[in-house]
Every structure is written in structure tokens, then in C-alpha cells.
Coordinates of C-alpha atoms (C1' of nucleotides) in Angstrom, one line a residue:
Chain A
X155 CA 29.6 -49.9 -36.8
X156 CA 26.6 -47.5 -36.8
X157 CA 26.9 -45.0 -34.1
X158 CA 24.0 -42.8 -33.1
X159 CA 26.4 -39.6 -33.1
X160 CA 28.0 -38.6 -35.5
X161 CA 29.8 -35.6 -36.9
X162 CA 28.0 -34.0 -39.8
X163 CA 30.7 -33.3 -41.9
X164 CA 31.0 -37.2 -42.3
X165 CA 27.2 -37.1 -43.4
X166 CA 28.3 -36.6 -47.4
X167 CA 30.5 -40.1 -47.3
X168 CA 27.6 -42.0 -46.1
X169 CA 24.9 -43.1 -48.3
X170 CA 21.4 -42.2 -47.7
X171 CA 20.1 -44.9 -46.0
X172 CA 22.7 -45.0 -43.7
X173 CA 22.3 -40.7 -43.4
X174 CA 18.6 -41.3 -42.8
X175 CA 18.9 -44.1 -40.6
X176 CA 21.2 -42.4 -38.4
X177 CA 18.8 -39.3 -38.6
X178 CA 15.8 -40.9 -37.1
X179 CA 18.1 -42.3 -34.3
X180 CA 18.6 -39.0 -33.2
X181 CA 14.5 -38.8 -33.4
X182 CA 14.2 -42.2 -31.6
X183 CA 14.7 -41.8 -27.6
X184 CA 12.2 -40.4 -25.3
X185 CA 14.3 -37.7 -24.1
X186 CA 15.2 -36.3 -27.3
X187 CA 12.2 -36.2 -28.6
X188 CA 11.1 -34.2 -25.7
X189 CA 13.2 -31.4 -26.0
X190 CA 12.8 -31.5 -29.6
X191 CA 8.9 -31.1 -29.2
X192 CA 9.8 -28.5 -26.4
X193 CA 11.7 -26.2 -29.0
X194 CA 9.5 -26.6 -31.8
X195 CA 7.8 -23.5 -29.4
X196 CA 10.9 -21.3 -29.5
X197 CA 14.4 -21.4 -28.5
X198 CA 14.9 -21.4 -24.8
X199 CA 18.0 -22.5 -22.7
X200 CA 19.1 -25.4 -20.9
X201 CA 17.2 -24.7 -17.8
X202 CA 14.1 -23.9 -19.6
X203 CA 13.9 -27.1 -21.2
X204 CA 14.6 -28.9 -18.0
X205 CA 11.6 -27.3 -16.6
X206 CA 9.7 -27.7 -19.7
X207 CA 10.7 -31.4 -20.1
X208 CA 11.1 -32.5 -16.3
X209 CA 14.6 -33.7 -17.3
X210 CA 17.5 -33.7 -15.2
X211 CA 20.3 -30.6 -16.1
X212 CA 23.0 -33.1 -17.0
X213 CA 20.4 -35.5 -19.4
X214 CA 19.5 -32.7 -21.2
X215 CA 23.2 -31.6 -22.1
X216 CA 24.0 -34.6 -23.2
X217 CA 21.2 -34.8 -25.7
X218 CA 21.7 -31.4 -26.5
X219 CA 25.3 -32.0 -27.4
X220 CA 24.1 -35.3 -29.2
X221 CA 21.7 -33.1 -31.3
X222 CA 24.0 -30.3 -31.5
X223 CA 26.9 -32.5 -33.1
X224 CA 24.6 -33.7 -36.0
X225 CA 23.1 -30.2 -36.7
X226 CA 19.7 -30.9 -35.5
X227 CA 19.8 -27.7 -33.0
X228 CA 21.9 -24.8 -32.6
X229 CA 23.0 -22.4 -29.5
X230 CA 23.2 -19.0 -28.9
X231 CA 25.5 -18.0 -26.3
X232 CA 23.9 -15.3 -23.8
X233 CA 26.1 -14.6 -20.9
X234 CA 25.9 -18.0 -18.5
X235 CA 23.3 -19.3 -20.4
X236 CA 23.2 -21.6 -23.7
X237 CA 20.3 -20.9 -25.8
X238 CA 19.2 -23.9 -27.9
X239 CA 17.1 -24.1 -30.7
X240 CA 16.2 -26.1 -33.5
X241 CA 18.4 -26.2 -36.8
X242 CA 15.9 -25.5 -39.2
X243 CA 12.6 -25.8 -40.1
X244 CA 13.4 -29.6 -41.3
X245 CA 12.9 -30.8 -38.0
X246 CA 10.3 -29.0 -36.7
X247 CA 8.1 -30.0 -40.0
X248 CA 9.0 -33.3 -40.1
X249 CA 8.1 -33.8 -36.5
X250 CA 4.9 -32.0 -37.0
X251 CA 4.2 -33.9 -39.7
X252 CA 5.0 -37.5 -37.9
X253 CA 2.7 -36.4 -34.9
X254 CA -0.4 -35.3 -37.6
X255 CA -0.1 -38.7 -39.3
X256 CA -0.1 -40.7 -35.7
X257 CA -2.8 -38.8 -34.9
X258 CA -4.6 -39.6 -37.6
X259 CA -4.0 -43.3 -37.1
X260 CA -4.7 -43.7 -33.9
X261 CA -8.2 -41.9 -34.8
X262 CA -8.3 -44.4 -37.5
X263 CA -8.1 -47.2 -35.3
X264 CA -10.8 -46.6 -32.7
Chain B
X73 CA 11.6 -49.8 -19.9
X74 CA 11.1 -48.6 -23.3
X75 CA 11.0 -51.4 -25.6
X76 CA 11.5 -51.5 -29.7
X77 CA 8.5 -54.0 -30.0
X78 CA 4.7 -53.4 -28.6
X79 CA 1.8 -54.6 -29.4
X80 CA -0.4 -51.9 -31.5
X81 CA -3.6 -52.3 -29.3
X82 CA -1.4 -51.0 -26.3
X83 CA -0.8 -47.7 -28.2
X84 CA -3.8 -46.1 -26.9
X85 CA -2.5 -46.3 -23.4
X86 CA 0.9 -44.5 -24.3
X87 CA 1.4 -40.8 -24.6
X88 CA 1.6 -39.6 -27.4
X89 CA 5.6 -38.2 -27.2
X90 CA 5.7 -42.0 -26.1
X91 CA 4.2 -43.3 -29.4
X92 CA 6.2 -40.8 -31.3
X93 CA 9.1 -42.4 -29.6
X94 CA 8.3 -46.2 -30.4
X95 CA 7.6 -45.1 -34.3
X96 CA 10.9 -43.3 -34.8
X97 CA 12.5 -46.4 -33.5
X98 CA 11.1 -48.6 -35.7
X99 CA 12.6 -46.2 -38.3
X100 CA 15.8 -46.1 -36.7
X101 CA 17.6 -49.4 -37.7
X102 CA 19.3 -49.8 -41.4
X103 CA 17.9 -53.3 -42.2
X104 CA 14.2 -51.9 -41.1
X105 CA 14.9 -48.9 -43.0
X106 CA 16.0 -51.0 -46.2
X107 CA 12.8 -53.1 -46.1
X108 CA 10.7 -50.0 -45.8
X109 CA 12.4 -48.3 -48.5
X110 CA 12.1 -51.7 -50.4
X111 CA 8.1 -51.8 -49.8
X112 CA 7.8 -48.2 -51.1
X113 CA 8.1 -49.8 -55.0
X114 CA 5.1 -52.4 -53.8
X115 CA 4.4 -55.4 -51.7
X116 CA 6.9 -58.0 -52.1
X117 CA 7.4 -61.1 -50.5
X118 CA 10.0 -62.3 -47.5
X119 CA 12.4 -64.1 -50.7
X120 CA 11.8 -60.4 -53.0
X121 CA 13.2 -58.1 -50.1
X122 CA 16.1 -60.0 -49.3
X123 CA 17.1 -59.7 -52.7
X124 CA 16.1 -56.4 -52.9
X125 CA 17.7 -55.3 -50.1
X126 CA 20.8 -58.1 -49.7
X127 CA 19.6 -58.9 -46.1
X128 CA 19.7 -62.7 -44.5
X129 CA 16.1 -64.5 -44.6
X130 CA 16.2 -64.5 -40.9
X131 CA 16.9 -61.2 -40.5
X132 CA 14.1 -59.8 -42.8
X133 CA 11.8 -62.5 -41.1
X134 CA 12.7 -60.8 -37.8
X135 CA 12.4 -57.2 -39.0
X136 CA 9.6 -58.0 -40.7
X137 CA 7.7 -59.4 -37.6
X138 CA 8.4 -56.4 -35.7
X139 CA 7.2 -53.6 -38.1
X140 CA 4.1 -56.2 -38.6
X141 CA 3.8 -56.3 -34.4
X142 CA 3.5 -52.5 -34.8
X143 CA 1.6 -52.3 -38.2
X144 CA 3.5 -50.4 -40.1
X145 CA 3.5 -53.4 -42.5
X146 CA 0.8 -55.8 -43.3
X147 CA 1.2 -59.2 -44.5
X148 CA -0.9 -61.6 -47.2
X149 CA -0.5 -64.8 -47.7
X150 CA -0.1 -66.5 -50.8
X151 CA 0.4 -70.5 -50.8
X152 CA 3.9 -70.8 -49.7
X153 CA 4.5 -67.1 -49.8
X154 CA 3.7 -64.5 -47.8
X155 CA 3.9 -60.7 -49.3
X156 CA 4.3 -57.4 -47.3
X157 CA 3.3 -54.3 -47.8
X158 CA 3.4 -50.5 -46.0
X159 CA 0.4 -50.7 -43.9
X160 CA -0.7 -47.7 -45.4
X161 CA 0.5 -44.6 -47.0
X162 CA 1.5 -42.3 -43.8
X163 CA 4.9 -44.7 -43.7
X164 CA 5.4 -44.0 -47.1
X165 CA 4.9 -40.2 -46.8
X166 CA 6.7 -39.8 -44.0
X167 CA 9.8 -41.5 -45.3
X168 CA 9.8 -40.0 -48.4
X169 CA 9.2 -36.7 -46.9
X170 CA 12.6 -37.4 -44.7
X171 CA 14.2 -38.0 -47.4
X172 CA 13.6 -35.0 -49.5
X173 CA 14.6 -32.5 -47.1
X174 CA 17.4 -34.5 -45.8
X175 CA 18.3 -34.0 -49.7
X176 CA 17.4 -30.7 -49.8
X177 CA 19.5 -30.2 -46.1
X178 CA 22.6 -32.1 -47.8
X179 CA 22.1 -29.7 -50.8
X180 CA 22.3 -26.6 -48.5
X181 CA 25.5 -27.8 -46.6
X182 CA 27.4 -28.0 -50.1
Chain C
dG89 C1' 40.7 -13.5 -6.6
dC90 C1' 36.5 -16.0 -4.9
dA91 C1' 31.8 -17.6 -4.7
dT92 C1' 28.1 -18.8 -7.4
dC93 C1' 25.4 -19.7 -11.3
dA94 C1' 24.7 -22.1 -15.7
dT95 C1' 26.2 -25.5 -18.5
dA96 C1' 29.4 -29.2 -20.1
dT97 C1' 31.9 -33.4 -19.9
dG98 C1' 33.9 -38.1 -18.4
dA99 C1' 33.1 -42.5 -16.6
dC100 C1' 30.2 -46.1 -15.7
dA101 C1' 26.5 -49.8 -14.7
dA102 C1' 22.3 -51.1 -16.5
dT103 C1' 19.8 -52.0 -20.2
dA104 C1' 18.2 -52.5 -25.0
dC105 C1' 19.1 -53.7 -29.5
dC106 C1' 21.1 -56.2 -33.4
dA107 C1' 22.3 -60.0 -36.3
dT108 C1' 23.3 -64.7 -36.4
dC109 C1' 22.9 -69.7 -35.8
dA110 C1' 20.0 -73.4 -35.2
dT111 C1' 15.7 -75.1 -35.6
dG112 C1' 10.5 -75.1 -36.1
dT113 C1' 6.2 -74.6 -38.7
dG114 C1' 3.2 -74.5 -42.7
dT115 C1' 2.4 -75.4 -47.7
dC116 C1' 2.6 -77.7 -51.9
dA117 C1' 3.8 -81.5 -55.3
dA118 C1' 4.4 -86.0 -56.3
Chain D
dT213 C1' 3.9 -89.3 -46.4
dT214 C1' 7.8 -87.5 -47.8
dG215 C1' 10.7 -84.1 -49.4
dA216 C1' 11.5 -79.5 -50.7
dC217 C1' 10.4 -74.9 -50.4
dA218 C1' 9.2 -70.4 -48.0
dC219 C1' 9.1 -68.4 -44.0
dA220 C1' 9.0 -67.9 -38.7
dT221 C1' 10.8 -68.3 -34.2
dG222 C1' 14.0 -69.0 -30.0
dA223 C1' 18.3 -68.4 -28.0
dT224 C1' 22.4 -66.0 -27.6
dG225 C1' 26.8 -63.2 -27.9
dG226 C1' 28.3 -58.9 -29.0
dT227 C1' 27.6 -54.1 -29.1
dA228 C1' 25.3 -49.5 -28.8
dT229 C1' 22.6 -46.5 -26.1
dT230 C1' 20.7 -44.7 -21.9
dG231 C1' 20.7 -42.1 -17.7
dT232 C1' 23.3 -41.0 -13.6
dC233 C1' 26.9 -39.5 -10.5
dA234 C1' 30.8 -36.9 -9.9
dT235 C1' 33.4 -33.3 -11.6
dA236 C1' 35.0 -29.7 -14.8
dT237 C1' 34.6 -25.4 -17.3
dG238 C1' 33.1 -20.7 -18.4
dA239 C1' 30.7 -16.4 -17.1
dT240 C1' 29.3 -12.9 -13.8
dG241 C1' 29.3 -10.0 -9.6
dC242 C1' 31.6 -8.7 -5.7

DNA sequence: GCATCATATGACAATACCATCATGTGTCAA
DNA sequence: TTGACACATGATGGTATTGTCATATGATGC
């Protein structure tokens, strides 16, 4: 039974495929991916990203938590607010890098 | 509705975040992933990737048809056979690239 | 403490996806 | 043309995922 979330400390018993696969299900919803491409500009907290994603307050902490639970972004605590951000760079150049090549594709197919 | 399948010439109508979406989920299935991972060593036809990979006839048929619906694959036939291949070399790059710094992430945790 | 702000969590209906079984189609050899 | 081979397709049951509503929790100022 593949589940999309998973706890990363489980990551080293699976094998790579599955690791991978269950990475770009994290990568594969709308939602997301939306606050993912919002943070790839800077940390910012919850209600930031709903503004900056049009998302409601209670999608976006659930995604957060999803992406939070398998180390694809980490918070900051500031008072009443959560700042989010992403992990690493990993993310941030691998989505980068996904975008480029679409791009690139699409201009490839006109 | 967001849908796994769509036709490629419909792409040009979807934003982009949507695009980006639709590609992750075609990454974001094991049997898909196996078959892409399989093509990365060279085309190979429906009978090579299921041994390849250990997946059911039908189900690399399926899988196969929907990463062809999107082109991320590209087909040949050959008499009885028919051979797939990456489409071209952005899927091969992009999964690769995954996997190096899922590696190199994985390393890090240790 | 109490009200309020900011965020998190639980439960759930609707939907989407997956893998399988059964069957269909196209190709070749005899 | 028939049979076997190689692959494709349709239908379907089971399951996972999504987004929402209602509600809970934690922090701050008064």
C-alpha cells in the first residue's frame, strides 16, 4: 500500500523507486505545487501563501503538513505565525529545472 | 477535474503550474516510474519492459498508453512488435537528476 | 482569565487512480 | 484462413487522494 505521506525516517527501508515515486507524489497535485513554486521566492507564512496562492487557510495546512512530514519544507516559529520554507535547495532546483525543460518543449512543439 | 491522462495538443491551453502538475503525475505512479527507469537503458518493446520491470502485459500496455497520450514516450513499430522509447532526453534528465539528489539527500540524512 | 489572531487537525463526501480480468485487434507463418 | 503471437482496450472493484466544513490548539494583548 503506497501512501502519498509518509514519514521520512521510513524513507531508508524503502527502495528507490518506491522513495522517488513517493517523492514526485508530493510534486503531483495542483495545490502543492503552488505553494512549492510560491516558496521557491522566500519563506513566508501560512497567510502569505494563501494570498500568494489564492488557497483556502485550512488547504494550505494540510499540504503544508503533508510537505512538512516528508522533509520537503520546514517552519520557523515566529510568535502566532508558522513560517514555511523549502527544505533545501533539492526542491527548489529540481522544480526549476522541470519548469526550464517544459518550457522548452512546449516551445519545441509550436 | 484534474485528470492523469490529456491529450498533448491540449497542453498549450493549460497553465503552466497546471502542466507542471499533469507531468509530475505521470511520474508519480511506481509501475510508470519502473517503465521509465526501464526506457532510460534504450527502447524496448511491450514483452522487454515487463520483463525488465516484472509488471503484467496489461498493465504496461495501459501505462504505456498513457505516457504515449502525453509523449513522454514514443512508440515504433516493428512487425508484431512495437518498441518504446523516452520521447526525448528532458525525461531522462529530469529523472536522473531526481535521483541524484534524492541520493545525495538520503546521503545527508545518514 | 478572556477575546482574538494564526494555524492545525479530524472527519468526511466526492473524486481520481490503480491494477486486474476479459476480450479485441493487428501481424505473421504456414 | 487459421492459429499463434504481441499488444491494446474496455470495464470494473478496490483504494488513495483531494478539498471542505467544523472544530481544536497555541500565542498575544488586555
Amino acid at each position: 500500500m503506497m501512501v502519498l505521506s509518509y514519514d521520512a525516517s521510513v524513507m531508508k527501508t524503502n527502495t528507490t523507486l518506491e522513495a522517488l515515486t513517493l517523492f514526485y507524489k508530493l510534486l503531483a497535485n495542483e495545490s502543492r505545487l503552488s505553494i512549492l513554486l510560491a516558496l521557491r521566492d522566500g519563506e513566508d507564512n501560512v497567510a502569505g501563501i494563501c494570498g500568494r496562492t489564492g488557497l483556502s487557510q485550512t488547504l494550505v495546512s494540510h499540504q503544508l503538513a503533508v510537505l512538512h512530514r516528508s522533509d520537503v519544507v520546514r517552519s520557523r516559529r515566529d510568535g502566532r505565525r508558522t513560517f514555511y520554507a523549502l527544505a533545501d535547495k533539492h526542491i527548489d532546483i529540481i522544480v526549476g529545472f522541470a519548469l526550464d525543460h517544459l518550457a522548452e518543449k512546449e516551445v519545441g512543439h509550436e
